[in-house]
Amino acid sequence: MEFNSFEELLSYYKEYGKKCGFGVMTKRTEREEDNSVRYVTLSCARGGKARNRTLNIAKPRPTGKTECKAKINALRQDRVLRLTTVHNIHNHGLSPKKSRFFRCNRKVSDAVKRVLDTNDQAGIRANKSYGSLVVGAGGFENLPFLEKDCRNYIDKARHLRLGAGGAGALRQYFLRMQYKNPGFFYMMDIDDDGRLKNVFWADPRSRAAYQYFGDVVTFDTTYLTNRYGMPFAPFVGVNHHGQSILLGAGLISSEDTETFAWLFETWLQCMDGNAPKAIITDQDRAMKNAIAIVFPNTRHRFCLWHILKKVPEKLGSYGSYKTGMKNALMKCVYDSQQPDEFEKCWNELLTTYNLHENAWLHSLYVERQHWVPALLKACFWAGMSTTQRSESMNAFFDGYVHSRTNLKEFVDQFDNALKKKIENENLADFQSFNVTIPCISRSPIEKRFQELYTIAKFKEVQQQVNGIIDLNPKLHNFVGAVKTYMVDDEVCLEDFTKLVKYFVDFSEIDAVATCSCGLFEMREILCRHILAVFRCNDIKYLPEMYILDRWRKDIKRRYTLLKSSYDEGERRPDSNRYSSLLSICYQMITHAAGLSKHTEDARAKLLVMIELYRANEEPPSMTQVGSNVDSTANATTVGGAGEVHSPRVVKGKGRPPSLRRASRMEIEMRKAKAKTKKAPAKGKRKEVHIYINSN
């Protein structure tokens, strides 16, 4: 047989191998000075000797090599490649049905690559993208590639799209954002060696939103890291729909007081020196010290969810944990309405279960002003429940930001998450503007909230209005113009319902009321107990103090007019053209698929167009646009000058997440080694040599 080119020969032999059921590889080639192939050997993919390329001999890698001799040789003669030798005998089984799994038969087409690129930039995971391709092809067997091939392409495409992805690329990204919008703020902290230590950034929209929702802020560093192990440190607030809203973010090199102080001072500078009224964090000691230094007048509160999730770890070893101790602790936390009630309940807990020596409970009691609900009613928590605060970051970035990425890729994924959050807020704004939830009562108070509050917050008000039905306030005390009512209410828990007494102080002069449940002080929503007392006193109109601008839908907030500076300029020109053509193709396909004759006509015309454009195709442009930024016109890099180097890998707190689990054999060997070290030095000692392969 003769072939005009090496490509033609390779294509033919691969197709032959696919039909017979074996893979093909190029074993040997010799080329002329003009790089044309003079001699070539194509062989079965299972030819050659098996080699163990791993250093851990206890875990050898699988190999497909069987020293198969099947091959063909071709020599260039008279400007064609002529077969000189053919060996078709294999020393292994053949399976045509499994041919699609051989590497030589797997190929990701350009059309599929476009889909993968688009989905990856939209934050869609690789397994979801592959699943959609399987459905579109009508089954796995109809795809000429595997999910692994899709993942490999995505990794390669990210590398090409993001470049080096280190601190230098991150700095260029920030400069580009600042060029597009001067309101974009960033600060990079550099050490003496020119390496990145810490970085903070905030887009113009986040800075403007802080003016409306910066009264209470949550700060958490436990959610994500990147390739360098740098903890992600976002500042998050709550908007008028009860949604989480970003107010700035940072990547830090360590979790000590000095680093947190730098981050808080930078954030305060970004927000024009306006500190929040309250900040909610976990119990990190360094974080607490930094807050006391930078925000001396800000109320610092611990997230109750972070505290209570440690209860099984700290108290689970006690025999009485499941027989009453846990319930007694929860009663102290949630049922205490006044400070003296909490003190009494806490002392009973320690005495009943003999917990006076428990160091963890002692540390909680010392810092009780930071977390006990009965002691925190003077602090606005901006409508965030305990679970909402603890899960706000998970919900904020779920499906978009993934750990172990480089710095530039991390910020890119972060931008995708931010776009989605802004779109959710815009949709909620539209819903509050376009639709109205009907009132469930004839109360003018409910009607007033319906007119002013966003849908999400009005639903919370309606939950309290609905709870009035079963309440019957009783006058408990009367001092001057202040009446004190006792309200019996049923609180529904997971498995049972319990009766709780609440007390409401009501002033006849100005119709101002306070409740011992503290719902308004903590979530800024009027509780059903106060609403029931208002009904008893025939209060038809609310004092203005109970209508908060934070939840109103009729207020025009300036930050909604600002656009975040997304890095759209990095998209290639052919990507923009591809997107515009794709929308037109979708319209054509929709109309053509309705009738069989239209489908055949469209297919014929498209095939002609493909051949026409393929004959005149030019290589795609890799030029990036939007990078005409003067890199010297920025003074927000501190601690160093010139080129910014990538940070060192940070050693995080606790057990490293990448530490593998040791095998049983390794554990036993470590125990044996430990025993030899502890052996007494009496008489003649026997030397024991233990060799452990760390790999």
XYZ file of C-alpha atoms in Angstrom:
695
model
C 0.000 0.000 0.000
C 1.095 3.590 -0.646
C 0.185 6.814 1.121
C 0.775 10.415 0.083
C 1.653 11.677 3.582
C 2.438 10.523 7.084
C -0.881 11.940 8.313
C -2.767 9.826 5.765
C -0.877 6.697 6.826
C -1.439 7.348 10.539
C -5.148 8.013 10.023
C -5.577 4.788 8.047
C -3.735 2.603 10.593
C -5.639 4.156 13.522
C -8.933 3.421 11.768
C -7.764 -0.131 11.071
C -6.777 -0.574 14.735
C -10.118 0.842 15.873
C -12.037 -1.723 13.826
C -9.796 -4.590 14.966
C -9.728 -3.508 18.621
C -6.199 -2.290 19.415
C -4.544 1.073 19.967
C -1.834 2.634 17.805
C 1.327 4.563 18.638
C 4.251 6.006 16.678
C 7.262 3.920 17.669
C 10.012 5.403 15.456
C 10.387 8.148 12.838
C 13.242 9.417 10.677
C 12.884 12.794 8.943
C 14.535 14.576 6.029
C 16.077 18.044 6.233
C 12.748 19.557 5.173
C 11.121 17.788 8.172
C 9.208 15.348 5.956
C 9.011 11.749 7.186
C 11.508 9.403 5.443
C 10.891 6.271 7.510
C 8.253 5.463 10.153
C 7.218 2.564 12.365
C 3.674 2.446 13.716
C 2.985 -0.228 16.298
C 0.375 -1.568 18.683
C 0.013 0.626 21.763
C 0.780 -2.391 23.970
C 4.201 -2.905 22.444
C 7.343 -2.379 24.497
C 8.401 -3.471 27.967
C 6.588 -2.606 31.176
C 8.531 -0.298 33.472
C 7.713 0.592 37.072
C 8.154 4.364 37.135
C 7.069 4.923 40.737
C 9.466 5.009 43.680
C 6.951 3.329 45.979
C 7.378 -0.341 45.066
C 4.471 -1.272 47.333
C 2.071 0.606 45.047
C 3.086 -0.036 41.409
C 1.194 1.745 38.681
C -0.868 -0.285 36.201
C 0.688 -0.886 32.790
C -0.695 -2.055 29.443
C 2.628 -3.088 27.929
C 2.844 -6.741 26.844
C 5.779 -6.545 24.361
C 3.304 -6.955 21.492
C 5.113 -7.261 18.116
C 2.288 -6.045 15.885
C 3.526 -3.154 13.715
C 3.934 -1.675 10.235
C 6.975 -0.070 8.626
C 6.835 2.494 5.804
C 9.609 4.011 3.666
C 9.390 7.064 1.422
C 9.941 6.073 -2.192
C 9.076 8.163 -5.233
C 7.476 10.844 -3.016
C 5.074 8.408 -1.353
C 5.210 6.320 1.814
C 5.202 2.660 0.809
C 4.598 -0.122 3.349
C 7.593 -2.430 3.589
C 6.682 -4.650 6.561
C 3.394 -5.673 8.170
C 3.030 -7.754 11.370
C -0.577 -8.378 12.390
C -0.115 -10.952 15.154
C -0.965 -9.680 18.678
C -0.090 -11.412 21.962
C -3.173 -10.066 23.763
C -6.913 -9.956 23.304
C -8.641 -7.534 20.923
C -11.960 -5.806 21.523
C -13.472 -3.493 18.876
C -16.205 -2.432 21.338
C -13.573 -0.966 23.652
C -11.600 0.791 20.935
C -13.004 4.193 21.836
C -11.117 4.102 25.140
C -7.668 3.971 23.489
C -5.832 7.283 23.715
C -5.172 7.419 19.979
C -8.912 7.313 19.259
C -9.870 10.046 21.713
C -10.104 13.598 20.422
C -11.854 16.724 21.697
C -13.189 18.700 18.731
C -13.017 22.478 18.417
C -16.784 22.772 18.903
C -16.593 20.821 22.165
C -13.636 22.926 23.294
C -15.750 26.061 22.818
C -18.489 24.585 24.999
C -15.993 23.595 27.692
C -14.405 27.072 27.640
C -17.768 28.792 27.972
C -18.958 26.518 30.766
C -15.670 26.820 32.663
C -15.796 30.619 32.602
C -19.405 30.420 33.800
C -18.316 28.362 36.827
C -19.868 25.068 35.651
C -17.936 22.064 36.913
C -16.225 19.749 34.437
C -18.389 16.742 35.350
C -21.555 18.757 34.660
C -20.214 19.936 31.294
C -19.288 16.378 30.334
C -22.718 15.153 31.425
C -24.448 17.645 29.129
C -22.258 16.504 26.205
C -23.200 12.867 26.901
C -26.896 13.734 26.840
C -26.476 15.740 23.634
C -24.636 12.868 21.911
C -27.181 10.272 23.004
C -24.883 8.233 25.236
C -21.291 7.737 26.341
C -20.536 5.431 23.407
C -21.222 8.237 20.927
C -18.530 10.555 22.292
C -14.960 10.260 20.924
C -13.464 11.339 24.253
C -13.685 10.743 28.003
C -14.332 13.014 30.963
C -10.603 12.905 31.725
C -9.876 14.430 28.304
C -12.272 17.289 29.064
C -10.558 17.958 32.375
C -7.128 17.931 30.743
C -8.247 20.436 28.130
C -9.820 22.726 30.742
C -6.596 22.725 32.776
C -4.554 23.556 29.691
C -6.992 26.269 28.577
C -6.903 27.881 32.013
C -3.125 27.971 31.919
C -3.126 29.666 28.514
C -5.896 32.053 29.513
C -4.407 33.062 32.847
C -0.700 32.992 32.022
C 1.650 32.528 34.958
C -1.146 33.229 37.401
C 1.151 34.323 40.233
C 1.563 37.619 42.034
C 2.717 39.419 38.877
C -0.412 38.417 36.960
C -2.539 39.395 39.950
C -0.952 42.839 40.075
C -1.553 43.391 36.352
C -5.158 42.360 36.857
C -5.624 44.923 39.640
C -3.971 47.639 37.545
C -6.316 46.832 34.684
C -9.335 47.037 36.996
C -8.168 50.360 38.398
C -7.660 51.700 34.886
C -11.225 50.792 33.960
C -12.685 52.333 37.111
C -10.706 54.602 39.464
C -13.032 53.525 42.276
C -11.459 50.059 42.284
C -9.247 49.725 45.387
C -6.419 47.311 46.051
C -3.414 47.043 48.325
C -0.552 44.544 48.151
C 1.789 43.952 51.093
C 5.286 42.897 49.946
C 8.129 41.573 52.084
C 11.800 42.589 51.816
C 12.462 39.856 49.218
C 9.766 41.204 46.906
C 7.343 38.364 47.671
C 3.637 38.907 48.143
C 2.535 38.621 51.774
C -1.034 39.939 51.870
C -3.450 41.483 49.397
C -6.811 43.248 49.701
C -9.207 44.476 47.016
C -12.717 45.919 46.727
C -14.690 46.886 43.625
C -16.540 50.254 43.418
C -19.946 48.656 43.957
C -18.861 47.010 47.201
C -17.404 50.274 48.491
C -20.641 52.129 47.752
C -22.800 49.358 49.269
C -20.901 49.685 52.548
C -22.571 53.052 53.117
C -25.948 51.286 53.344
C -25.120 47.884 54.820
C -21.883 48.421 56.731
C -23.425 48.550 60.205
C -22.861 44.829 60.848
C -20.139 42.804 59.107
C -19.136 39.153 59.291
C -15.500 38.168 58.824
C -14.367 34.592 58.261
C -11.104 32.981 57.103
C -12.099 29.318 57.316
C -13.728 28.716 53.932
C -11.208 28.741 51.063
C -7.519 28.724 50.282
C -5.484 28.807 47.067
C -2.441 27.021 45.700
C -0.192 28.842 48.167
C -2.370 27.967 51.175
C -3.258 31.634 51.736
C -6.574 31.893 53.653
C -9.328 33.815 51.893
C -10.633 36.632 54.109
C -13.900 38.238 52.902
C -15.939 40.971 54.617
C -19.644 40.189 54.169
C -22.768 42.161 55.033
C -26.509 41.731 54.449
C -28.507 43.733 51.896
C -32.148 44.833 52.016
C -33.323 41.416 50.790
C -31.469 39.518 53.511
C -28.883 38.323 50.977
C -25.151 38.261 51.671
C -23.273 41.102 49.986
C -19.511 41.439 49.622
C -17.812 44.441 51.208
C -14.189 43.664 50.341
C -11.903 40.628 50.322
C -8.303 39.680 51.021
C -5.747 36.893 50.846
C -3.410 36.713 53.830
C -0.123 34.925 54.492
C -0.716 34.100 58.161
C -3.391 34.303 60.836
C -1.581 36.342 63.474
C -2.455 39.670 65.074
C -0.086 41.687 62.886
C -1.565 40.318 59.644
C -5.169 40.794 60.749
C -4.347 44.347 61.880
C -2.906 45.123 58.414
C -6.011 43.730 56.717
C -8.446 45.614 58.995
C -6.531 48.890 58.631
C -6.478 48.505 54.838
C -10.200 47.767 54.766
C -10.876 50.780 56.991
C -8.827 52.960 54.630
C -10.824 51.615 51.684
C -14.079 52.524 53.451
C -12.948 56.109 54.143
C -12.283 55.467 57.818
C -15.867 54.437 58.691
C -15.715 51.488 61.072
C -18.697 49.097 61.370
C -20.964 49.210 64.411
C -20.502 45.474 64.973
C -18.332 42.706 63.557
C -18.992 38.966 63.905
C -16.125 36.437 63.794
C -15.120 33.089 65.199
C -13.127 32.797 68.453
C -9.700 33.311 66.915
C -7.503 35.026 69.514
C -5.320 36.907 67.021
C -8.424 38.178 65.250
C -9.886 39.408 68.536
C -6.687 41.291 69.420
C -6.522 42.953 65.989
C -10.167 44.061 66.205
C -9.515 45.648 69.595
C -6.597 47.602 68.076
C -8.164 48.738 64.780
C -11.867 48.911 65.766
C -11.844 49.961 69.428
C -15.418 51.298 69.305
C -16.901 48.401 67.346
C -18.899 45.702 69.117
C -17.156 42.380 68.583
C -19.359 39.292 68.694
C -18.571 35.593 68.267
C -20.594 33.502 65.847
C -22.742 31.224 68.010
C -22.812 28.518 65.341
C -19.023 28.189 65.402
C -19.156 27.793 69.177
C -21.966 25.254 69.359
C -20.515 23.013 66.642
C -17.596 22.352 69.020
C -19.911 21.034 71.765
C -19.760 17.343 70.711
C -15.965 17.506 70.523
C -15.502 19.235 73.886
C -18.244 17.521 75.932
C -19.043 14.314 74.033
C -16.703 12.211 76.189
C -18.859 12.775 79.293
C -21.221 9.921 80.107
C -24.100 12.309 80.782
C -23.695 14.208 77.488
C -26.677 12.532 75.788
C -28.725 12.062 78.953
C -29.244 15.682 79.883
C -26.018 17.697 79.685
C -26.500 18.800 76.090
C -30.101 19.894 76.662
C -29.105 21.767 79.812
C -26.419 23.668 77.888
C -28.841 24.579 75.091
C -31.334 25.770 77.710
C -28.702 28.136 79.116
C -27.946 29.498 75.679
C -31.405 29.865 74.179
C -33.916 30.041 77.064
C -32.186 32.692 79.173
C -33.812 36.070 78.513
C -32.012 38.148 81.144
C -28.383 38.182 82.376
C -29.342 36.949 85.856
C -31.278 34.032 84.314
C -28.199 33.017 82.346
C -25.936 33.211 85.409
C -28.303 31.034 87.433
C -28.751 28.476 84.654
C -24.990 28.295 83.975
C -24.161 27.644 87.623
C -26.779 24.878 87.750
C -25.204 23.292 84.664
C -21.715 23.254 86.181
C -22.955 21.942 89.534
C -25.301 19.256 88.205
C -22.753 17.710 85.859
C -19.573 18.546 87.790
C -18.101 20.738 85.034
C -16.278 23.320 87.159
C -12.895 22.039 85.946
C -13.758 22.048 82.242
C -11.343 24.557 80.682
C -13.381 25.066 77.517
C -16.569 25.995 79.368
C -14.533 28.264 81.632
C -13.096 30.126 78.633
C -16.615 30.528 77.185
C -17.894 31.960 80.447
C -15.046 34.471 80.644
C -15.971 35.755 77.171
C -19.750 35.429 77.626
C -20.278 39.101 76.679
C -19.217 38.177 73.134
C -21.668 35.358 72.425
C -24.515 34.803 74.939
C -27.788 35.972 73.278
C -29.229 37.252 76.569
C -26.267 39.647 76.860
C -26.193 40.843 73.233
C -29.551 42.530 72.729
C -27.951 45.940 72.391
C -26.187 44.802 69.230
C -27.852 44.857 65.821
C -27.118 41.649 63.907
C -28.610 42.892 60.633
C -31.197 40.164 60.322
C -28.705 37.307 60.086
C -29.608 34.211 62.044
C -26.842 32.099 63.529
C -26.958 29.553 60.709
C -27.081 32.268 58.066
C -23.923 33.872 59.441
C -22.029 30.608 59.565
C -23.083 29.502 56.077
C -23.049 32.883 54.338
C -19.675 32.272 52.696
C -20.572 28.743 51.601
C -23.726 30.043 49.930
C -21.864 33.027 48.493
C -19.258 31.046 46.606
C -20.878 27.634 46.175
C -20.219 26.276 42.694
C -17.914 29.115 41.651
C -14.739 29.409 43.707
C -12.650 26.268 44.188
C -9.533 25.900 46.290
C -5.993 25.005 45.170
C -5.996 27.516 42.284
C -3.366 30.100 41.417
C -3.917 33.681 42.529
C -5.174 35.083 39.227
C -7.521 32.143 38.669
C -8.812 32.495 42.228
C -9.753 36.141 41.646
C -11.317 35.270 38.274
C -13.546 32.655 39.896
C -14.315 35.114 42.665
C -15.523 37.618 40.044
C -17.848 34.997 38.581
C -19.376 34.431 42.006
C -19.772 38.175 42.482
C -21.554 38.533 39.145
C -24.048 35.856 40.182
C -24.723 37.532 43.518
C -25.356 40.873 41.812
C -27.737 39.212 39.375
C -29.623 37.615 42.294
C -29.950 41.012 43.948
C -31.196 42.616 40.719
C -33.795 39.866 40.375
C -34.941 40.359 43.968
C -35.204 44.119 43.332
C -37.401 43.421 40.321
C -39.636 41.044 42.275
C -40.141 43.596 45.052
C -40.932 46.236 42.427
C -43.184 44.101 40.230
C -45.240 41.900 42.588
C -46.947 42.234 45.967
C -47.675 39.577 48.581
C -51.281 39.917 49.820
C -51.853 40.711 53.478
C -53.157 37.921 55.703
C -54.959 40.278 58.094
C -56.813 43.586 58.112
C -54.154 45.183 60.304
C -52.977 48.590 59.019
C -49.595 47.773 60.552
C -49.162 44.794 58.226
C -50.384 46.934 55.329
C -47.715 49.530 56.114
C -44.945 46.940 56.041
C -46.355 45.570 52.768
C -46.044 49.012 51.155
C -42.479 49.701 52.309
C -40.511 46.482 52.827
C -38.897 44.179 50.271
C -40.616 40.862 49.653
C -38.074 38.838 51.639
C -38.416 41.030 54.717
C -42.186 41.374 54.440
C -42.400 37.564 54.520
C -40.567 37.639 57.849
C -43.023 40.241 59.131
C -45.939 38.065 58.013
C -44.544 35.113 59.965
C -44.801 37.234 63.101
C -48.263 38.529 62.163
C -49.433 34.959 61.650
C -48.172 34.050 65.137
C -50.440 36.603 66.837
C -53.456 34.279 66.476
C -52.522 32.062 69.441
C -51.223 34.848 71.722
C -53.215 36.373 74.577
C -51.118 38.986 76.425
C -51.941 39.471 80.111
C -51.196 42.645 82.054
C -48.480 41.733 84.516
C -47.463 45.119 85.962
C -48.308 48.833 85.599
C -45.791 51.504 86.665
C -46.637 55.051 85.596
C -47.219 55.119 81.860
C -45.425 51.810 81.295
C -47.374 48.581 81.162
C -45.693 45.212 81.428
C -47.437 42.320 79.691
C -46.753 38.607 80.087
C -47.101 36.609 76.875
C -47.187 32.802 76.866
C -45.837 31.467 73.583
C -45.193 27.994 72.223
C -41.741 27.549 70.705
C -41.480 24.664 68.231
C -38.236 22.719 68.262
C -37.209 19.699 66.212
C -38.970 17.013 68.248
C -41.249 18.840 70.644
C -42.946 22.114 71.566
C -42.262 23.981 74.784
C -44.050 26.858 76.543
C -42.006 30.038 77.083
C -43.005 33.208 78.952
C -42.014 36.576 77.457
C -42.441 40.030 78.955
C -43.257 43.148 76.921
C -42.854 46.704 78.285
C -45.257 49.107 76.555
C -45.270 52.915 76.925
C -48.679 54.562 76.528
C -47.080 57.941 75.815
C -45.223 57.156 72.570
C -46.371 53.562 71.865
C -42.809 52.253 72.188
C -42.443 48.620 73.265
C -39.567 46.274 74.088
C -39.755 42.480 74.393
C -37.582 40.112 76.364
C -37.206 37.873 73.263
C -35.012 40.598 71.697
C -36.046 39.809 68.118
C -36.207 43.454 67.018
C -32.858 44.303 68.595
C -31.157 41.283 67.059
C -32.892 40.912 63.657
C -34.660 44.265 63.264
C -38.063 42.629 62.736
C -40.970 43.327 65.136
C -41.809 40.182 67.119
C -45.317 38.765 67.423
C -45.334 39.488 71.150
C -45.073 43.255 70.589
C -47.604 43.073 67.753
C -50.029 41.271 70.082
C -49.590 43.993 72.728
C -50.200 46.642 70.060
C -53.460 44.887 69.222
C -54.511 44.914 72.885
C -53.873 48.663 73.065
C -55.582 49.379 69.721
C -52.393 50.718 68.091
C -53.173 51.249 64.395
C -50.066 53.106 63.238
C -46.453 52.249 63.968
C -43.910 54.681 65.393
C -41.303 55.497 62.726
C -38.562 53.861 64.799
C -39.941 50.440 63.837
C -39.792 51.129 60.096
C -36.136 50.754 59.140
C -34.625 52.170 55.961
C -32.399 49.101 55.731
C -35.310 46.875 54.586
C -37.240 49.388 52.460
C -37.785 48.837 48.744
C -38.667 52.446 47.856
C -35.224 53.886 48.624
C -32.890 54.505 45.679
C -29.475 53.221 46.695
C -26.548 54.691 44.804
C -24.448 51.535 44.725
C -26.992 49.765 42.468
C -26.093 52.222 39.694
C -22.424 51.173 39.740
C -20.982 48.303 37.729
C -18.285 46.119 39.168
C -15.083 46.225 37.100
C -15.090 42.724 35.701
C -12.152 41.749 33.566
C -14.061 41.273 30.305
C -11.209 42.789 28.310
C -9.168 39.582 28.462
C -11.508 37.666 26.183
C -10.040 36.919 22.754
C -11.664 38.660 19.751
C -12.608 35.301 18.213
C -14.386 34.377 21.460
C -16.572 37.479 21.161
C -17.335 36.662 17.510
C -18.097 33.075 18.470
C -20.635 34.191 21.100
C -22.447 36.482 18.656
C -22.642 33.778 15.958
C -23.790 31.190 18.469
C -26.907 33.175 19.384
C -27.837 33.441 15.671
C -27.254 29.700 15.156
C -29.562 28.860 18.041
C -32.359 30.843 16.379
C -31.776 29.073 13.046
C -31.722 25.627 14.661
C -34.942 26.324 16.539
C -36.809 27.099 13.322
C -35.125 24.438 11.139
C -35.706 21.553 13.564
C -39.485 21.945 13.252
C -39.693 20.178 9.872
C -37.617 17.366 8.400
C -37.122 19.106 5.024
C -35.926 22.276 6.764
C -33.482 20.196 8.815
C -31.991 18.544 5.705
C -31.780 21.902 3.920
C -29.999 23.525 6.872
C -27.575 20.594 7.187
C -26.616 20.776 3.510
C -26.070 24.530 3.586
C -24.066 24.377 6.809
C -21.750 21.686 5.412
C -21.068 23.852 2.355
C -20.330 26.864 4.590
C -17.992 24.777 6.776
C -15.934 23.678 3.762
C -15.853 27.256 2.454
C -14.614 28.791 5.697
C -12.213 25.903 6.433
C -10.451 26.513 3.099
C -9.880 30.172 4.021
C -9.255 29.675 7.762
C -6.591 31.655 9.617
C -5.000 30.660 12.914
C -6.991 32.064 15.884
C -5.579 35.199 17.434
C -4.132 34.829 20.916
C -3.689 38.570 21.419
C -5.202 39.842 24.641
C -6.935 43.184 24.650
C -7.593 45.645 27.414
C -4.101 45.521 28.854
C -2.947 49.010 27.872
C -2.247 50.009 31.462
C 0.692 51.974 32.747
C 2.080 49.643 35.377
C 4.049 52.438 36.995
C 1.063 54.648 37.741
C 0.022 52.902 40.944
C 1.146 53.375 44.515
C -0.847 50.687 46.271
C 1.983 48.164 46.618
C 3.650 48.566 49.989
C 6.741 47.046 51.516
C 8.637 46.558 48.265
C 9.349 47.952 44.836
C 9.724 46.594 41.325
C 8.623 43.107 40.338
C 6.230 41.295 42.661
C 7.044 37.625 43.260
C 4.563 34.918 44.171
C 4.109 34.224 47.890
C 5.645 31.356 49.772
C 3.377 28.455 50.628
C 1.627 29.238 53.906
C 1.519 26.694 56.716
C -2.051 26.825 57.970
C -3.408 26.097 61.421
C -4.210 22.538 62.394
C -3.630 19.422 60.341
C -2.653 20.081 56.696
C -5.575 19.120 54.430
C -3.238 17.375 51.985
C -1.715 15.032 54.590
C -2.450 11.527 53.388
C -3.788 8.794 55.615
C -1.091 6.285 56.541
C -1.550 2.578 55.841
C -1.914 0.042 58.657
C 1.597 -1.309 57.950
C 3.118 2.160 58.281
C 1.256 2.771 61.540
C 2.533 -0.488 63.039
C 6.097 0.321 61.966
C 5.880 3.753 63.569
C 4.642 2.174 66.807
C 7.550 -0.267 66.761
C 9.992 2.578 66.239
C 8.454 4.536 69.106
C 8.804 1.518 71.439
C 12.522 1.218 70.685
C 13.036 4.864 71.646
C 11.222 4.343 74.972
C 13.037 1.080 75.835
C 14.979 1.218 79.184
C 18.770 1.527 78.885
C 19.575 -1.489 81.085
C 21.951 -4.243 80.056
C 22.734 -4.955 76.453
C 20.397 -3.247 74.014
C 19.370 -4.763 70.728
C 19.527 -2.437 67.767
C 16.445 -2.337 65.592
C 16.662 -0.738 62.161
C 13.386 0.333 60.560
C 13.274 1.778 57.075
C 10.236 3.838 56.132
C 9.804 5.096 52.613
C 8.355 8.580 53.031
C 7.013 8.493 49.500
